[in-house]
Coordinates of C-alpha atoms in Angstrom, one line a residue:
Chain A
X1 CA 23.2 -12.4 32.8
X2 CA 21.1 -14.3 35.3
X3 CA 21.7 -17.4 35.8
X4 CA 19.0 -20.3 34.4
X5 CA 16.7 -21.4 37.2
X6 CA 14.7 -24.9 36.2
X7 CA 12.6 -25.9 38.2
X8 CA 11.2 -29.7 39.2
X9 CA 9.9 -31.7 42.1
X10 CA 11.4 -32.6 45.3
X11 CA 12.1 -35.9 46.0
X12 CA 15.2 -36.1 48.6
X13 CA 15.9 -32.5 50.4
X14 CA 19.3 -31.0 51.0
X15 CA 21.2 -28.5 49.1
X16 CA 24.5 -28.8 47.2
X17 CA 26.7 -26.9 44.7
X18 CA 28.4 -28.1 42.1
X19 CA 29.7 -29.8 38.5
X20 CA 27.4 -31.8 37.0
X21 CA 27.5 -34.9 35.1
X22 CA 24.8 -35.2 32.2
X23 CA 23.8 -38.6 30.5
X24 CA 21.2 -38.9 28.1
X25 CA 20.9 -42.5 28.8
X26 CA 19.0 -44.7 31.6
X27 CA 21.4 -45.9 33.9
X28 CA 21.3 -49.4 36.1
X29 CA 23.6 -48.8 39.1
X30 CA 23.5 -52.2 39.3
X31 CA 26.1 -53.7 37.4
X32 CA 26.8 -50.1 35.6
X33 CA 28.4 -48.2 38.1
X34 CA 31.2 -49.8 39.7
X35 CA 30.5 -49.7 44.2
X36 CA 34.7 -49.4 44.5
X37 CA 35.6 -46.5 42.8
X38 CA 32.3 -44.9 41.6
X39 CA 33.0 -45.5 38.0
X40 CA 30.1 -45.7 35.2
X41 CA 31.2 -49.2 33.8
X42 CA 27.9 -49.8 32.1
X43 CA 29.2 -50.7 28.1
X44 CA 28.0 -48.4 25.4
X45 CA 26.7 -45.8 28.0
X46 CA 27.9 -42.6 26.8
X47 CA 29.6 -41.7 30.0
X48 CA 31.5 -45.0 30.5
X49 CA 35.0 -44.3 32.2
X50 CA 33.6 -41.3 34.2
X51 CA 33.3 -40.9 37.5
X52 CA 30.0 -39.8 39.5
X53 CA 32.3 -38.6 42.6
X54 CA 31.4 -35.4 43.7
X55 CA 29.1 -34.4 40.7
X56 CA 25.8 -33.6 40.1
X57 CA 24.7 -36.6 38.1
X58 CA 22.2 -35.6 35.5
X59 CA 20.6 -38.7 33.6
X60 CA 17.2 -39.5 32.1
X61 CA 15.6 -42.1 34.8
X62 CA 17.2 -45.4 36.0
X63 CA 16.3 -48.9 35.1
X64 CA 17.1 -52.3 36.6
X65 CA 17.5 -54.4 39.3
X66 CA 16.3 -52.8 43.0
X67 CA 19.6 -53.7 44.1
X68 CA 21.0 -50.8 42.8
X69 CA 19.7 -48.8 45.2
X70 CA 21.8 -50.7 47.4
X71 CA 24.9 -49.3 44.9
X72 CA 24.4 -46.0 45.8
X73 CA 24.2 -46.6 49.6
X74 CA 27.9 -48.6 49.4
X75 CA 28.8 -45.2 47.2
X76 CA 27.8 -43.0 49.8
X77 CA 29.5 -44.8 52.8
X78 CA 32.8 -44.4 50.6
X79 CA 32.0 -40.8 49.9
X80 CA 32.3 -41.5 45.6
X81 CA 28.3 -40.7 45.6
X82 CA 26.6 -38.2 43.7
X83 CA 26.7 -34.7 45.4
X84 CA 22.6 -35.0 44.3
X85 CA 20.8 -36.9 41.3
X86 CA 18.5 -35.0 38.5
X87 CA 16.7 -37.4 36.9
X88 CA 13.7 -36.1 34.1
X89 CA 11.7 -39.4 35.7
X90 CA 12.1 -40.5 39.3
X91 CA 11.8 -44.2 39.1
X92 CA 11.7 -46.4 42.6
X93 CA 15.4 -47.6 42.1
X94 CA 17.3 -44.4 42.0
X95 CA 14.7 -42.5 44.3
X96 CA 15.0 -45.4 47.3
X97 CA 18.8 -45.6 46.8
X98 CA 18.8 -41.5 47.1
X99 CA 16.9 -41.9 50.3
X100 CA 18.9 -44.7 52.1
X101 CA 22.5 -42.6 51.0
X102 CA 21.3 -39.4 51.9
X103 CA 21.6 -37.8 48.3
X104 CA 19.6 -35.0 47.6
X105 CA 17.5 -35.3 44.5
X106 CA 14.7 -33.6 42.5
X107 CA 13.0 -34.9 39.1
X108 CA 10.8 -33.7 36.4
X109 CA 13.7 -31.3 35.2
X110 CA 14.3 -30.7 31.7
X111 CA 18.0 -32.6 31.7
X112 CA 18.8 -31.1 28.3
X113 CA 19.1 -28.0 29.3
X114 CA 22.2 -28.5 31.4
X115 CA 26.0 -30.0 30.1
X116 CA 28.4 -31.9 31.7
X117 CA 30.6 -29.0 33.4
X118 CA 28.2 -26.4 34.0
X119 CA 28.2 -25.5 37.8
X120 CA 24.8 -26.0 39.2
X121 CA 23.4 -24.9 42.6
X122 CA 20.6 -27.4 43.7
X123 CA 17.9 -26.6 46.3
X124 CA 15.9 -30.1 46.3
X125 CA 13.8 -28.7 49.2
X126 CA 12.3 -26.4 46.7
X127 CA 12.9 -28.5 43.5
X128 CA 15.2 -25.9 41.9
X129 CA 18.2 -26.0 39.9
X130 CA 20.5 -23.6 38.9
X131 CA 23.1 -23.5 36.1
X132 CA 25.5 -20.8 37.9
X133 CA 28.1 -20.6 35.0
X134 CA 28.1 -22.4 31.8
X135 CA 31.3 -24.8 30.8
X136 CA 33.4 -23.2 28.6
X137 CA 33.3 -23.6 24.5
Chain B
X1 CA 0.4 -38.1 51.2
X2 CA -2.0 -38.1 54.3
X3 CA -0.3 -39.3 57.5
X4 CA -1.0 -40.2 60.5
X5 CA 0.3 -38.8 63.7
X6 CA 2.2 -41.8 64.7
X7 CA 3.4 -42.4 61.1
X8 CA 4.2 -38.4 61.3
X9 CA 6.5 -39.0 64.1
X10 CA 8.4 -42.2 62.7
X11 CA 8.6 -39.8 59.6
X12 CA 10.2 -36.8 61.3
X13 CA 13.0 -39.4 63.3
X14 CA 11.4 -39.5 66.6
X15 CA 11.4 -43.2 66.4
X16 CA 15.3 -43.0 65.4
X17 CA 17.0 -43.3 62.0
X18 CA 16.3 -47.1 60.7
X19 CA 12.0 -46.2 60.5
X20 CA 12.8 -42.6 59.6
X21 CA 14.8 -44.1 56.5
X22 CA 12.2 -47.0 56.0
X23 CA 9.0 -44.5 56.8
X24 CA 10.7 -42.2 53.9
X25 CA 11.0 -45.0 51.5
X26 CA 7.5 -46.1 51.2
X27 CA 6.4 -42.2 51.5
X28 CA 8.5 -41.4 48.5
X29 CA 8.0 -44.1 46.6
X30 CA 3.8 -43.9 47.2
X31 CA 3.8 -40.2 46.0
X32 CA 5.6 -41.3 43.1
X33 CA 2.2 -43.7 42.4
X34 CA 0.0 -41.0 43.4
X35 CA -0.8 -42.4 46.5
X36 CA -3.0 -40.7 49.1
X37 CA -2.3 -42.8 52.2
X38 CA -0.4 -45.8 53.8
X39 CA -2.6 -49.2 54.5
X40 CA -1.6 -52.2 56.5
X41 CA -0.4 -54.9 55.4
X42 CA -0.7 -58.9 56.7
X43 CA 2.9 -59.8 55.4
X44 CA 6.2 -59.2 53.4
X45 CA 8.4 -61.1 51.3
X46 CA 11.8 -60.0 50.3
X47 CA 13.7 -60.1 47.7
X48 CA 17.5 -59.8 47.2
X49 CA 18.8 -62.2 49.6
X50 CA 21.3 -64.2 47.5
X51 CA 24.9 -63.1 47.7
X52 CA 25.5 -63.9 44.4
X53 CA 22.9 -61.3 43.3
X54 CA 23.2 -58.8 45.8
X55 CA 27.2 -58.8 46.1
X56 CA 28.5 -56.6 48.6
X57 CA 26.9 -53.1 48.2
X58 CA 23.5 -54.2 50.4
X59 CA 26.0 -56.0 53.1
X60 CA 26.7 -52.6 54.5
X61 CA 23.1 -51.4 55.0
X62 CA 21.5 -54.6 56.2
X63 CA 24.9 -54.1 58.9
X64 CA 23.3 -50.3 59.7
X65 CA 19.1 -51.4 59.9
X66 CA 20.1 -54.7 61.9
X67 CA 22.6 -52.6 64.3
X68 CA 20.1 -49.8 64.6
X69 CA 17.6 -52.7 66.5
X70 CA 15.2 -52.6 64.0
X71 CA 12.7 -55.3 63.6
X72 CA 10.3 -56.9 61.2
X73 CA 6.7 -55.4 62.7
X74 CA 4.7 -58.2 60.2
X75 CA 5.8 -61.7 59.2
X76 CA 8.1 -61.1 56.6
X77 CA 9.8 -64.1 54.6
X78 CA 12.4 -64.2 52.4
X79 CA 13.7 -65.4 49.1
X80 CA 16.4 -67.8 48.1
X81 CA 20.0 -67.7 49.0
X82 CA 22.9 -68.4 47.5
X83 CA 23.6 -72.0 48.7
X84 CA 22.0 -74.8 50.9
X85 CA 23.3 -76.3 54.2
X86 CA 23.9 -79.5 52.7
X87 CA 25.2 -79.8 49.2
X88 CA 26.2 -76.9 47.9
X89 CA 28.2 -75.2 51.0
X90 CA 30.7 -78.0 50.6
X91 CA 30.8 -77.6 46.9
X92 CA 31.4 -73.9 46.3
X93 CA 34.1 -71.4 47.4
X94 CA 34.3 -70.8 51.1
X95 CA 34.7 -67.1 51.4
X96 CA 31.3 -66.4 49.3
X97 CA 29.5 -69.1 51.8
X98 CA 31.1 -66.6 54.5
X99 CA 29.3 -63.6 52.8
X100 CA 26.2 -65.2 52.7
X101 CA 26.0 -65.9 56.4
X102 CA 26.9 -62.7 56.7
X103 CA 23.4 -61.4 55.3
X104 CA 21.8 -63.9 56.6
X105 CA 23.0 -62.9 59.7
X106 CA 21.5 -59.5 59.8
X107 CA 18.2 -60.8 58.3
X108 CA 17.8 -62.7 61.1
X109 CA 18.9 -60.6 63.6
X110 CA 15.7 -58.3 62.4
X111 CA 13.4 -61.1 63.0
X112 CA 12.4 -62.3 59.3
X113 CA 11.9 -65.8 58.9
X114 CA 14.4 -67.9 57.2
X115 CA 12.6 -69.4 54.2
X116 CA 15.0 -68.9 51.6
X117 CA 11.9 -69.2 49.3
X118 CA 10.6 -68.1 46.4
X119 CA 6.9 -69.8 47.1
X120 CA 6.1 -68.6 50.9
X121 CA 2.6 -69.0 50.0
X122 CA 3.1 -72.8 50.8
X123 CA 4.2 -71.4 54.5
X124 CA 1.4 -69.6 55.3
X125 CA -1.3 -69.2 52.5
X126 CA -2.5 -65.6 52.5
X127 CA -6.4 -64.6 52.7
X128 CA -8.3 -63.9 49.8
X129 CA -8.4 -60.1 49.6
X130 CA -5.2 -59.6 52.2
X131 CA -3.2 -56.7 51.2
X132 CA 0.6 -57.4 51.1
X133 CA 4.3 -56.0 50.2
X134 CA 5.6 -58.6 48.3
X135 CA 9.0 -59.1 46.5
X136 CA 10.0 -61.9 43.9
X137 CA 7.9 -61.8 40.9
X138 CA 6.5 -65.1 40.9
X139 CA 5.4 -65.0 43.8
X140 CA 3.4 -61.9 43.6
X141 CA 1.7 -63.0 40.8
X142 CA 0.7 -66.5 42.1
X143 CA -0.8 -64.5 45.4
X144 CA -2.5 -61.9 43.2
X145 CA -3.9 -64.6 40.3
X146 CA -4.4 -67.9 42.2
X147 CA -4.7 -67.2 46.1
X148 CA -6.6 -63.7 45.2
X149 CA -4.8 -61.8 48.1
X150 CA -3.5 -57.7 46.9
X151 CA 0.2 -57.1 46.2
X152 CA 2.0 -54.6 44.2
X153 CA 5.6 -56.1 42.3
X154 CA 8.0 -54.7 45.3
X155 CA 11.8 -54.1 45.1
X156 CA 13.9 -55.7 47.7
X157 CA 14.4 -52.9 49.5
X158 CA 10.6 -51.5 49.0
X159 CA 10.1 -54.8 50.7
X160 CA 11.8 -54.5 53.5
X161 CA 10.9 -51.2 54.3
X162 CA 7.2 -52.8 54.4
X163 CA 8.1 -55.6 56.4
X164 CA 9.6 -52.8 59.0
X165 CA 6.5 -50.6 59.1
X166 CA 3.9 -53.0 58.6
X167 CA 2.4 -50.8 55.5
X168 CA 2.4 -50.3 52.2
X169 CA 1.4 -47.1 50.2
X170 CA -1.8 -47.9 48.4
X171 CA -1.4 -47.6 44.4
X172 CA -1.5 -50.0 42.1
X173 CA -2.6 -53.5 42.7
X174 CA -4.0 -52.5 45.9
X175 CA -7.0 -50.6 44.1
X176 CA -10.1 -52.8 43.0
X177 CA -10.1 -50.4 39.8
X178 CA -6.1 -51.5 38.7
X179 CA -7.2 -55.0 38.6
X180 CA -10.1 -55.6 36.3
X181 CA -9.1 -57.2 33.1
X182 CA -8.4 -55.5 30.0
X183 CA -7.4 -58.0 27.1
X184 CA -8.9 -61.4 26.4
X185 CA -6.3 -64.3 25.6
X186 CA -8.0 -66.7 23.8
X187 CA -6.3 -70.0 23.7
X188 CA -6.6 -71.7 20.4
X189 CA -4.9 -74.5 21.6
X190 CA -5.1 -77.4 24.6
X191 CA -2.0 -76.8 26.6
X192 CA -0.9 -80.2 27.4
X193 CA 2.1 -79.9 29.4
X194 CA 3.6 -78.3 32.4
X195 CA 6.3 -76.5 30.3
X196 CA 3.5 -75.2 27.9
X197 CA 1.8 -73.2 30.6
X198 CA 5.3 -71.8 30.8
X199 CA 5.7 -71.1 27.1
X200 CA 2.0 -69.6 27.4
X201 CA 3.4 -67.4 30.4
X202 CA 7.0 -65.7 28.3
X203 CA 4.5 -65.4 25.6
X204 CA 1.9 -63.0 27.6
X205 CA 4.7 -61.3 29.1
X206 CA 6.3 -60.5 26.3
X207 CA 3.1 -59.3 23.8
X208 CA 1.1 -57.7 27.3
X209 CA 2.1 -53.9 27.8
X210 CA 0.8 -52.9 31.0
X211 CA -3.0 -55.0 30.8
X212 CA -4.3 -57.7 33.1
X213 CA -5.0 -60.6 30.8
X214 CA -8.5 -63.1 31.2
X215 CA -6.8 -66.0 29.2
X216 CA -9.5 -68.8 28.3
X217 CA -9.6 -72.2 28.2
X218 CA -7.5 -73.1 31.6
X219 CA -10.1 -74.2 32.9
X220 CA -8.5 -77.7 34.3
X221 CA -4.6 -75.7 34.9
X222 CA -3.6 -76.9 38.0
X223 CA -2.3 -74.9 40.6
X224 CA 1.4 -76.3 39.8
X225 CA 0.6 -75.0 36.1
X226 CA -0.9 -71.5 37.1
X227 CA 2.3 -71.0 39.1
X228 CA 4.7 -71.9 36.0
X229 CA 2.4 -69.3 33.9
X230 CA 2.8 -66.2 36.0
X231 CA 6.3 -66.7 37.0
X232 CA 7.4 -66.9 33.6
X233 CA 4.9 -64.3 32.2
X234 CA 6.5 -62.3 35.3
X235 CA 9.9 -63.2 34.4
X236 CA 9.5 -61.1 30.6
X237 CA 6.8 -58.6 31.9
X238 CA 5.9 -55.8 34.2
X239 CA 1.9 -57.8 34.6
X240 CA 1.5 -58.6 38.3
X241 CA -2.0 -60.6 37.7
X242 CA -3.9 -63.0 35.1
X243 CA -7.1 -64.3 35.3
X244 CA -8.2 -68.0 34.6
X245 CA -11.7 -68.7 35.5
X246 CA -15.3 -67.7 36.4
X247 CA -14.8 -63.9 36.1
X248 CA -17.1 -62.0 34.1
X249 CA -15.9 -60.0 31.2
X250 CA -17.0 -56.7 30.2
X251 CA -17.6 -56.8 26.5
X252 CA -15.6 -54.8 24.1
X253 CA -12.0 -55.1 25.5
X254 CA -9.6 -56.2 23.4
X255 CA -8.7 -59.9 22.4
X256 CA -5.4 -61.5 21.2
X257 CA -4.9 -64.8 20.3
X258 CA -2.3 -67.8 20.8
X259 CA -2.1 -70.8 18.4
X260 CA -0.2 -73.8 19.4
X261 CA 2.4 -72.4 16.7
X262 CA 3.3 -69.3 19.4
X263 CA 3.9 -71.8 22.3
X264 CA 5.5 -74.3 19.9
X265 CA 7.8 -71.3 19.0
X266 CA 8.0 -69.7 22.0
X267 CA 9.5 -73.3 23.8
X268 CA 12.0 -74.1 20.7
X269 CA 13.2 -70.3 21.3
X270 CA 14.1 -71.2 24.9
X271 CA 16.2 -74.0 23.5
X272 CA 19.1 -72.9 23.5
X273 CA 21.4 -76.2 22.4
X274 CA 20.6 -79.3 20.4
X275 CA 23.0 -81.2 23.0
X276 CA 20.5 -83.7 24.9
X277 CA 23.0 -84.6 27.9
X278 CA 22.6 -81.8 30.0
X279 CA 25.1 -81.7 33.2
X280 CA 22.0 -80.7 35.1
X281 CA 18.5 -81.3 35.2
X282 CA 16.4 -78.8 37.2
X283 CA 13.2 -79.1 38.5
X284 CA 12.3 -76.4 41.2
X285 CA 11.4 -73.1 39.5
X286 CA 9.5 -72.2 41.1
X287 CA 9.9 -74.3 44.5
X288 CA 8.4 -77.4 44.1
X289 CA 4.9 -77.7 46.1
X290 CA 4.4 -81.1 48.3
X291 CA 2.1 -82.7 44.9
X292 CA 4.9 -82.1 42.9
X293 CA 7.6 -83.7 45.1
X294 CA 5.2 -86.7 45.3
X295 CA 5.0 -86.7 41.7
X296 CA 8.8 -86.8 40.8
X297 CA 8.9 -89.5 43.6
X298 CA 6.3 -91.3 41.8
X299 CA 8.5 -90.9 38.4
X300 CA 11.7 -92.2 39.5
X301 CA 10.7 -94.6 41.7
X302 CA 13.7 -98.1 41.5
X303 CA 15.6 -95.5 38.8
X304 CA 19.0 -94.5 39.0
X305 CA 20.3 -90.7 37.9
X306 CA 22.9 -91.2 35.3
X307 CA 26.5 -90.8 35.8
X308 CA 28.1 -87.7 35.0
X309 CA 24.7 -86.0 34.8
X310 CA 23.1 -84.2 38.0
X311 CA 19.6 -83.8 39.4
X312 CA 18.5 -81.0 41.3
X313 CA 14.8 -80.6 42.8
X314 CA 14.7 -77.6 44.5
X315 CA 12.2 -76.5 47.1
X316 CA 11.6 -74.8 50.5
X317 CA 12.7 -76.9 53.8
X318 CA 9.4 -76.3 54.9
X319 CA 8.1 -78.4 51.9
X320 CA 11.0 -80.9 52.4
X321 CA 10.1 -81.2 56.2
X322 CA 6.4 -82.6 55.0
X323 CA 7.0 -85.1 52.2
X324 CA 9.9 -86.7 54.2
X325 CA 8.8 -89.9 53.1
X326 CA 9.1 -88.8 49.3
X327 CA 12.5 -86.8 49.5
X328 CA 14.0 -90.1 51.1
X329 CA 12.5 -91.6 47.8
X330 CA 14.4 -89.2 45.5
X331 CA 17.6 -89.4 47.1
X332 CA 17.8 -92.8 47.0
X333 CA 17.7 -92.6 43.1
X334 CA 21.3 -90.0 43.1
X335 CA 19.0 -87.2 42.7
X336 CA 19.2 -84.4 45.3
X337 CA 16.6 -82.6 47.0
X338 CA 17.7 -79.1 47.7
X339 CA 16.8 -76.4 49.7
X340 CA 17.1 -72.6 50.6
X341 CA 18.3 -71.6 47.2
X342 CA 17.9 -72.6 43.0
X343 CA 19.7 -72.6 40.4
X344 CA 19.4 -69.0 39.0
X345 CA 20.6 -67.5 42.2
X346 CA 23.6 -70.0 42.4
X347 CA 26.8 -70.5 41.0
X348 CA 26.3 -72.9 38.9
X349 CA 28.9 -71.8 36.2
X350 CA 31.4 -72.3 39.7
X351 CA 30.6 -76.6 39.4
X352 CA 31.5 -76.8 35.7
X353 CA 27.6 -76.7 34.4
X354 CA 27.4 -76.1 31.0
X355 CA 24.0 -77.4 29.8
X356 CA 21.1 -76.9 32.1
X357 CA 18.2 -78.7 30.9
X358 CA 15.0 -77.7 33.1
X359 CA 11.0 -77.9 32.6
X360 CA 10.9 -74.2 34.4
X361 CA 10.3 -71.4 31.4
X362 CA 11.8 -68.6 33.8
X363 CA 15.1 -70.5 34.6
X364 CA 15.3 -70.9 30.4
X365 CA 14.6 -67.1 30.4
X366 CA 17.3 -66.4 33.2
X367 CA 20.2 -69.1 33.1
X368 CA 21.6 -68.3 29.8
X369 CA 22.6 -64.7 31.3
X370 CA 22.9 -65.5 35.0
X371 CA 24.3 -68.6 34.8
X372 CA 26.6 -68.5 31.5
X373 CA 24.3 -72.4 30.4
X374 CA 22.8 -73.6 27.4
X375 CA 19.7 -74.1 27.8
X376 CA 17.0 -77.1 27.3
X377 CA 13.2 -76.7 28.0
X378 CA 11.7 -79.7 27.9
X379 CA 8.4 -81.0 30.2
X380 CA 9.1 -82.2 33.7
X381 CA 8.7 -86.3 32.2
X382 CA 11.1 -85.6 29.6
X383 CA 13.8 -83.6 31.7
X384 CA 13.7 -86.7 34.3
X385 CA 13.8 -89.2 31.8
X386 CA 16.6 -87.5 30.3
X387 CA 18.6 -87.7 33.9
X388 CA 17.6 -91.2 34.8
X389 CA 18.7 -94.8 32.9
X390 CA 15.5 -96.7 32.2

């Protein structure tokens, strides 16, 4: 079967592979994901207790205070950042903290297509995403 | 995005990683808006300077830009900090005074001014019509309502990234066709204190989606009243702009109306206690300007602040440095003029304050959640009267 290729907008460029992270919900990086060990902290956000080390973190758009783009930067200096971000929405907190840390990230992707575990190959340059192989069950 | 060749090169790194990474910033962020190009601007003012707001996560890339030699290229200010140099940094925890130097120290080190205020428009007053990248809500909303100079609502690090360059992308407020007004307020009442303008301003905010407002009937607002309006109306929307006089209207836009009832409403609803002995009184929010300093003087003058009860008046040092005469008036009453910071972006929960009572809608908006207070908006004569005997 070939794999599913979505395709969205470039907004940081690099290339990465790997297991992503899906939220439905916004997220505020400030004061929801915690800058020592990468986290999500944020109460009643339905991936509270998981980490964003590593992943491909899928979530709707962010929201909040501009110094969460400074989160992500202290993230990435520790290496427990993002491997990229998809976001449906860019908004200027996520997309300025992407830029400062390095992450590569693309928007305008239809989130609900992927789940948390699927193995995804991102080429921001070209604002694609591909779900490699589905998570089991 | 159309660049220029020089802005090209910054882009592409040739001018080393701290513009490439502020160049890229205000690039993304303006093709986000749908900008076309990058315009210069006259000044910035940033946001995100208090410790207790930013906590450590900014620490580390202030360190890198500041390290990297990078510079402000325009006169860029910068909000309030966590503490001032003579009250406060004796009263609070050591090692978060430490942390605070700390960013300071890298502020500096890239050439922004120290004005640990939230009003720099008393600094240097904008021109009408300047275009600017300015952080701290209040603030853009006084320059783009009252002085009539161009901003858009930066984020602190949109901001900075501004200040580095010396541009902005153009979007937004920086368009003569984003800042015509679309709703008529029509004030069915006389707002006849400070802390009503206030009232008038969380109201707006709250009701306004995304339209500029042409509220009537302010004719005689001061500009001390016009700057309580927008920062509150700031502080509970995403409006950067109101109009107040002598515009004309296009007929046919829409039209709400506010009774005294909504502001009555709206001020009991910032109430947040019955208790009338606060632990503090706060005046300040925004800084005070030089008439209002003389005004408190004028207020308290041969009264004494209570015991157990404090008195804060917070404003810029640049504003203390000019009403010398008045400050020395306050202080001799046991109320303290303080500067470089507020009491939002404080600890004030760290002294023991329980009940802030203020004349400043925004700090009633903010300190029940940043400062763990009850709250008590009353007008600027009634908070003082409440902190002094007599």
């Amino acid at each position: 079967m070939l794999p599913t290729i979505l395709k969205g907008r470039k907004i940081v460029e690099g290339y990465c592979k790997a297991e992503a992270l899906v939220s439905t919900k916004p997220i505020s990086f400030l004061g929801g994901v915690d800058p020592a060990d990468g986290k999500i902290i944020e109460k009643n956000h339905d991936l509270c207790g998981e980490c964003v080390k590593g992943k491909v973190f899928c979530f709707p758009h962010g929201h909040g205070s501009t110094v969460g783009s400074y989160v992500l930067y202290s993230l990435a200096k520790k290496a427990l950042a993002p491997k990229a971000i998809i976001n449906q929405t860019a908004d200027p907190v996520v997309v300025v903290g992407a830029i400062i840390s390095n992450i590569p990230m693309t928007d305008q992707i239809d989130i609900k297509q992927i789940r948390s575990g699927d193995l995804l190959e991102v080429d921001a340059d070209k604002g694609l995403v591909k779900i490699l192989k589905r998570k089991r069950g | 995005m159309y660049l220029t060749k020089e802005e090209e090169r910054i882009y592409n790194g040739e001018c080393g990683w701290a513009n490439q990474v502020c160049m890229k910033i205000l690039v993304r962020l303006g093709e986000l808006f749908n900008a076309t190009k990058l315009i210069p601007i006259s000044s910035a003012h940033v946001s995100g300077v208090s410790y207790k707001t930013l906590g450590d996560a900014p620490t580390e890339f202030l360190e890198a830009l500041a390290y990297a030699n990078t510079k402000a290229y325009v006169k860029a200010t910068l909000n309030p900090q966590s503490f001032d140099r003579e009250y406060l940094c004796k009263k609070l925890p050591q090692n978060l005074f430490r942390k605070q130097l700390r960013v300071m120290e890298y502020f500096e080190k890239m050439d922004f001014v120290p004005s640990l205020t939230c009003t720099p428009y008393y600094l240097e007053k904008p021109e009408k019509g300047a275009h600017l990248a300015w952080a701290e809500s209040s603030a853009v909303v006084y320059a783009n309502s009252v002085i009539g100079a161009w901003t858009n609502r930066e984020g602190g690090p949109s901001a900075l990234a501004a200040a580095v360059i010396g541009k902005t992308p153009d979007y937004g407020m920086h368009k003569a066709e984003n800042r015509q007004p679309k709703v008529l307020v029509k004030l069915g009442t006389r707002l006849r204190s400070d802390v009503e303008f206030g009232a008038l301003g969380i109201f707006l905010g709250k009701v306004l989606k995304d339209e500029i407002p042409f509220i009537q009937g302010l004719q005689k607002a001061s500009a001390d009243n016009l700057k309580q309006l927008g920062a509150a109306m700031a502080s509970t929307g995403m409006v950067n702009m109101f109009y107040h006089c002598n515009d004309t209207l296009k007929s046919g836009i829409e039209k709400i109306s506010i009774e005294a009832k909504d502001i009555l409403r709206t001020v009991e609803n910032l109430t947040t206690t019955s208790k009338q002995k606060p632990n503090l009184v706060f005046v300040g929010c925004p800084h005070c300007s030089l008439a209002e300093i003389k005004l408190i003087a004028s207020l308290i003058h041969h009264r004494k602040v209570k015991e157990e009860t404090e008195c804060w008046i917070c404003t810029s040092r640049h504003i203390q440095e000019k009403a010398k005469k008045y400050v020395t008036k306050i202080e001799q009453t046991g109320a303290r003029v303080i500067t470089d910071t507020c009491v939002v972006v404080t600890w004030t929960d760290k002294l023991g304050i329980k009940t802030i009572m203020t004349n400043s809608a925004k700090t009633a908006h903010y300190a029940p959640t940043m400062n763990k207070a009850e709250t008590v908006l009353v007008s600027l004569k009634e908070s003082l009267d409440a902190a002094f005997r007599g």
